[in-house]
Short mmCIF file of C-alpha atoms and ligand atoms in Angstrom, two decimals:
data_model
loop_
_atom_site.label_atom_id
_atom_site.label_comp_id
_atom_site.label_asym_id
_atom_site.label_seq_id
_atom_site.Cartn_x
_atom_site.Cartn_y
_atom_site.Cartn_z
CA UNK A 1 79.89 47.91 122.25
CA UNK A 2 83.03 47.56 124.39
CA UNK A 3 83.52 50.13 127.16
CA UNK A 4 85.19 53.49 126.56
CA UNK A 5 86.96 54.91 129.58
CA UNK A 6 87.20 58.62 130.34
CA UNK A 7 90.43 59.99 131.80
CA UNK A 8 90.15 63.58 132.95
CA UNK A 9 93.06 65.92 132.36
CA UNK A 10 93.19 68.33 135.31
CA UNK A 11 96.11 70.48 134.13
CA UNK A 12 93.97 73.58 133.86
CA UNK A 13 92.84 73.38 137.47
CA UNK A 14 96.53 74.03 138.14
CA UNK A 15 96.53 76.86 135.56
CA UNK A 16 93.82 78.59 137.59
CA UNK A 17 95.64 77.98 140.87
CA UNK A 18 98.90 79.30 139.48
CA UNK A 19 97.21 82.49 138.26
CA UNK A 20 97.20 83.71 141.88
CA UNK A 21 100.24 81.83 143.12
CA UNK A 22 98.37 80.16 145.99
CA UNK A 23 97.00 76.71 146.66
CA UNK A 24 93.38 77.05 145.46
CA UNK A 25 91.93 75.34 143.45
CA UNK A 26 93.90 72.22 144.36
CA UNK A 27 94.36 69.79 141.43
CA UNK A 28 94.27 66.84 143.86
CA UNK A 29 90.87 67.94 145.17
CA UNK A 30 89.70 68.21 141.55
CA UNK A 31 91.05 64.73 140.78
CA UNK A 32 89.17 63.24 143.72
CA UNK A 33 85.98 65.11 142.76
CA UNK A 34 85.99 63.92 139.15
CA UNK A 35 86.69 60.33 140.20
CA UNK A 36 83.80 60.54 142.64
CA UNK A 37 81.65 61.76 139.71
CA UNK A 38 82.50 58.68 137.66
CA UNK A 39 85.73 59.47 135.78
CA UNK A 40 87.78 56.35 135.08
CA UNK A 41 91.21 57.91 135.52
CA UNK A 42 93.25 61.08 135.80
CA UNK A 43 95.64 62.57 133.26
CA UNK A 44 98.33 65.17 133.98
CA UNK A 45 100.97 66.66 131.71
CA UNK A 46 104.12 67.71 133.53
CA UNK A 47 105.56 70.20 131.08
CA UNK A 48 109.20 71.17 130.99
CA UNK A 49 108.28 74.75 132.00
CA UNK A 50 105.85 73.55 134.75
CA UNK A 51 103.28 76.06 133.51
CA UNK A 52 100.38 74.21 135.10
CA UNK A 53 100.88 70.87 136.91
CA UNK A 54 103.99 70.71 139.10
CA UNK A 55 106.08 67.80 140.35
CA UNK A 56 104.51 67.82 143.83
CA UNK A 57 100.99 67.77 142.34
CA UNK A 58 101.81 64.65 140.36
CA UNK A 59 103.26 62.75 143.31
CA UNK A 60 100.36 63.72 145.60
CA UNK A 61 97.80 62.65 143.00
CA UNK A 62 99.62 59.38 142.31
CA UNK A 63 99.59 58.55 146.03
CA UNK A 64 95.97 59.54 146.65
CA UNK A 65 93.97 58.06 143.79
CA UNK A 66 92.91 54.47 143.32
CA UNK A 67 92.22 54.77 139.57
CA UNK A 68 94.82 54.80 136.77
CA UNK A 69 97.06 57.84 136.41
CA UNK A 70 98.01 58.70 132.84
CA UNK A 71 101.23 60.72 132.90
CA UNK A 72 101.77 62.78 129.74
CA UNK A 73 105.38 63.66 129.13
CA UNK A 74 107.98 64.65 126.57
CA UNK A 75 110.65 62.05 125.77
CA UNK A 76 113.43 63.64 127.81
CA UNK A 77 115.82 62.12 130.35
CA UNK A 78 114.29 64.25 133.11
CA UNK A 79 110.74 63.03 132.41
CA UNK A 80 111.67 59.38 131.91
CA UNK A 81 113.51 59.38 135.25
CA UNK A 82 110.50 61.08 136.91
CA UNK A 83 108.11 58.49 135.47
CA UNK A 84 110.35 55.58 136.46
CA UNK A 85 110.15 56.76 140.06
CA UNK A 86 106.42 57.62 139.86
CA UNK A 87 105.29 54.38 138.20
CA UNK A 88 101.92 55.56 136.88
CA UNK A 89 99.65 53.08 135.12
CA UNK A 90 100.22 54.83 131.78
CA UNK A 91 102.64 57.23 130.17
CA UNK A 92 101.64 59.07 127.03
CA UNK A 93 104.63 60.47 125.17
CA UNK A 94 103.86 63.80 123.52
CA UNK A 95 105.87 66.32 121.52
CA UNK A 96 106.60 69.48 123.47
CA UNK A 97 107.66 72.91 122.33
CA UNK A 98 108.18 75.74 124.77
CA UNK A 99 106.29 78.40 122.83
CA UNK A 100 103.15 76.39 122.07
CA UNK A 101 99.85 77.12 123.86
CA UNK A 102 99.05 73.42 124.09
CA UNK A 103 100.26 70.20 122.46
CA UNK A 104 99.83 71.19 118.83
CA UNK A 105 100.06 67.90 116.98
CA UNK A 106 101.10 64.30 117.17
CA UNK A 107 104.68 63.21 117.69
CA UNK A 108 106.65 62.56 114.48
CA UNK A 109 107.70 59.04 115.46
CA UNK A 110 109.34 58.38 112.09
CA UNK A 111 111.82 61.24 112.62
CA UNK A 112 112.31 60.96 116.36
CA UNK A 113 115.86 60.43 117.58
CA UNK A 114 117.08 57.27 119.34
CA UNK A 115 116.01 58.53 122.75
CA UNK A 116 112.33 57.86 121.97
CA UNK A 117 113.05 54.14 121.63
CA UNK A 118 115.05 54.23 124.88
CA UNK A 119 112.18 56.04 126.61
CA UNK A 120 109.64 53.41 125.47
CA UNK A 121 111.96 50.62 126.57
CA UNK A 122 112.72 52.09 130.01
CA UNK A 123 109.09 52.98 130.78
CA UNK A 124 107.88 49.55 129.68
CA UNK A 125 110.59 47.92 131.81
CA UNK A 126 109.22 49.90 134.78
CA UNK A 127 105.83 48.21 134.22
CA UNK A 128 104.19 51.29 132.70
CA UNK A 129 101.88 51.01 129.69
CA UNK A 130 103.33 53.33 127.07
CA UNK A 131 101.27 55.18 124.54
CA UNK A 132 102.46 57.64 121.88
CA UNK A 133 100.39 60.65 120.82
CA UNK A 134 100.21 60.58 117.01
CA UNK A 135 98.22 61.84 114.06
CA UNK A 136 95.95 59.29 112.37
CA UNK A 137 98.67 58.45 109.87
CA UNK A 138 99.66 54.91 108.87
CA UNK A 139 103.41 55.58 108.92
CA UNK A 140 103.26 57.07 112.42
CA UNK A 141 101.08 54.27 113.73
CA UNK A 142 103.34 51.54 112.33
CA UNK A 143 106.43 53.35 113.69
CA UNK A 144 104.84 53.53 117.16
CA UNK A 145 104.11 49.79 117.07
CA UNK A 146 107.69 49.04 115.95
CA UNK A 147 109.09 51.00 118.88
CA UNK A 148 107.21 48.69 121.24
CA UNK A 149 104.50 51.08 122.44
CA UNK A 150 101.42 49.26 123.73
CA UNK A 151 99.03 52.04 122.73
CA UNK A 152 98.66 55.15 120.65
CA UNK A 153 96.60 58.20 121.42
CA UNK A 154 95.08 59.64 118.26
CA UNK A 155 95.22 63.42 118.09
CA UNK A 156 91.64 64.63 117.72
CA UNK A 157 92.48 68.36 117.79
CA UNK A 158 92.04 69.11 114.07
CA UNK A 159 88.73 67.21 114.01
CA UNK A 160 87.45 68.94 117.14
CA UNK A 161 88.51 72.43 116.03
CA UNK A 162 87.13 72.08 112.48
CA UNK A 163 83.83 73.64 111.41
CA UNK A 164 81.01 71.06 111.63
CA UNK A 165 80.80 70.72 107.85
CA UNK A 166 84.53 69.95 107.66
CA UNK A 167 84.52 67.33 110.39
CA UNK A 168 83.51 64.25 108.34
CA UNK A 169 86.86 64.26 106.46
CA UNK A 170 88.84 64.39 109.72
CA UNK A 171 86.58 61.78 111.26
CA UNK A 172 87.12 59.37 108.37
CA UNK A 173 90.91 59.64 108.92
CA UNK A 174 90.51 59.00 112.64
CA UNK A 175 88.30 55.98 111.96
CA UNK A 176 90.83 54.54 109.54
CA UNK A 177 93.71 55.29 111.93
CA UNK A 178 91.92 53.50 114.76
CA UNK A 179 91.31 50.48 112.55
CA UNK A 180 94.96 50.33 111.42
CA UNK A 181 96.29 50.76 114.94
CA UNK A 182 94.11 47.95 116.27
CA UNK A 183 95.27 45.76 113.39
CA UNK A 184 98.87 46.51 114.51
CA UNK A 185 97.93 45.17 117.94
CA UNK A 186 97.89 48.58 119.61
CA UNK A 187 95.35 49.81 122.14
CA UNK A 188 93.74 52.95 120.74
CA UNK A 189 93.15 56.08 122.80
CA UNK A 190 92.07 59.53 121.60
CA UNK A 191 92.12 63.08 122.83
CA UNK A 192 92.57 66.80 122.44
CA UNK A 193 89.92 69.46 122.11
CA UNK A 194 86.95 67.14 122.69
CA UNK A 195 83.66 68.59 123.93
CA UNK A 196 79.99 67.63 124.36
CA UNK A 197 79.55 68.41 120.66
CA UNK A 198 82.36 66.20 119.36
CA UNK A 199 82.54 63.29 121.80
CA UNK A 200 79.74 61.27 120.16
CA UNK A 201 81.54 60.77 116.84
CA UNK A 202 84.72 59.68 118.61
CA UNK A 203 82.91 57.41 121.06
CA UNK A 204 81.25 55.59 118.15
CA UNK A 205 84.66 54.43 116.83
CA UNK A 206 84.74 50.91 118.29
CA UNK A 207 88.53 50.46 118.45
CA UNK A 208 88.95 53.52 120.69
CA UNK A 209 88.95 52.37 124.30
CA UNK A 210 89.95 55.54 126.15
CA UNK A 211 89.49 59.28 125.72
CA UNK A 212 91.35 61.97 127.59
CA UNK A 213 89.53 65.29 128.03
CA UNK A 214 90.66 68.33 129.95
CA UNK A 215 90.22 71.93 128.91
CA UNK A 216 86.55 71.72 127.93
CA UNK A 217 85.46 70.03 131.16
CA UNK A 218 87.48 72.30 133.45
CA UNK A 219 86.00 75.27 131.55
CA UNK A 220 82.47 73.90 131.95
CA UNK A 221 83.00 74.12 135.71
CA UNK A 222 82.35 77.87 135.21
CA UNK A 223 78.85 77.23 133.89
CA UNK A 224 77.82 74.03 135.66
CA UNK A 225 80.06 72.12 138.07
CA UNK A 226 83.12 70.02 137.36
CA UNK A 227 81.47 66.81 138.68
CA UNK A 228 78.30 67.73 136.75
CA UNK A 229 80.30 68.19 133.54
CA UNK A 230 82.00 64.81 134.05
CA UNK A 231 78.65 63.10 134.63
CA UNK A 232 77.23 64.68 131.47
CA UNK A 233 80.27 63.64 129.40
CA UNK A 234 80.01 60.08 130.77
CA UNK A 235 76.32 59.99 129.80
CA UNK A 236 77.11 61.19 126.26
CA UNK A 237 79.79 58.50 125.95
CA UNK A 238 77.43 55.80 127.18
CA UNK A 239 74.69 56.94 124.78
CA UNK A 240 77.06 57.02 121.78
CA UNK A 241 78.56 53.68 122.71
CA UNK A 242 75.13 52.14 123.19
CA UNK A 243 75.93 50.90 126.72
N1 LIG B 301 95.77 64.26 125.02
C1 LIG B 301 96.98 64.84 124.93
C2 LIG B 301 98.13 64.03 124.46
C3 LIG B 301 97.16 66.18 125.32
O1 LIG B 301 98.38 66.74 125.25
C4 LIG B 301 96.05 66.90 125.82
C5 LIG B 301 96.22 68.31 126.27
O2 LIG B 301 97.14 68.34 127.31
C6 LIG B 301 94.82 66.23 125.89
C7 LIG B 301 94.70 64.93 125.47
C8 LIG B 301 93.59 66.90 126.43
O3 LIG B 301 93.21 67.92 125.57
P1 LIG B 301 92.09 68.94 126.03
O4 LIG B 301 92.62 69.64 127.25
O5 LIG B 301 91.95 69.85 124.85
O6 LIG B 301 90.86 68.15 126.32
#
């Protein structure tokens, strides 16, 4: 099967650092360590409230790594301007609400205001590949393609959080969403909540070419090591993909 790249979200290395207000653990050091362990790229989400990753982290990581940086962001003027200056390889546009614990669902592209279209246009004009984080829903996927996004990221959270016996229904929707998105000419990424237990089913969907995984791998650093967790996730992906 075609390759599936693994971008590691290191936001929660910053969560741990911020818990004590110091500089350790450094998200840049974590980024370099996971790349050394075989990760294909780094993802960061600069939230409006800067609860984990901060502006200076993003610019340091952008300057130091030689693999693609995927910059997750809300469609706001502040974030679009930041991304235009940063010029990461990818921007993934996500919905953002202040009170949420994490990104809680896909963006409602069909009801988004005119600024979303402007954001896609400006980021694309800056040479950035734009993806939109959506549910596996035909209307949302078609709307993302119409806006000119080059990719979508399918929200895997409900699938990953479901009890094992409930997962097949969610998985069928994700499979169908991936097929529809590819038929619309979009690159298909996936992420949220993925773990050793759930990666195989996602990696076997042939249209998905990138997964973004954060919280589980950073948490596994408690029990194994962060590079070790990345190596194990890469091996599970390779096994599921048959490569
Ligand atoms: N993809 C998107 C769009 C996200 O917002 C997040 C969480 O920041 C992830 C992937 C990674 O999710 P997790 O940390 O649960 O692996």
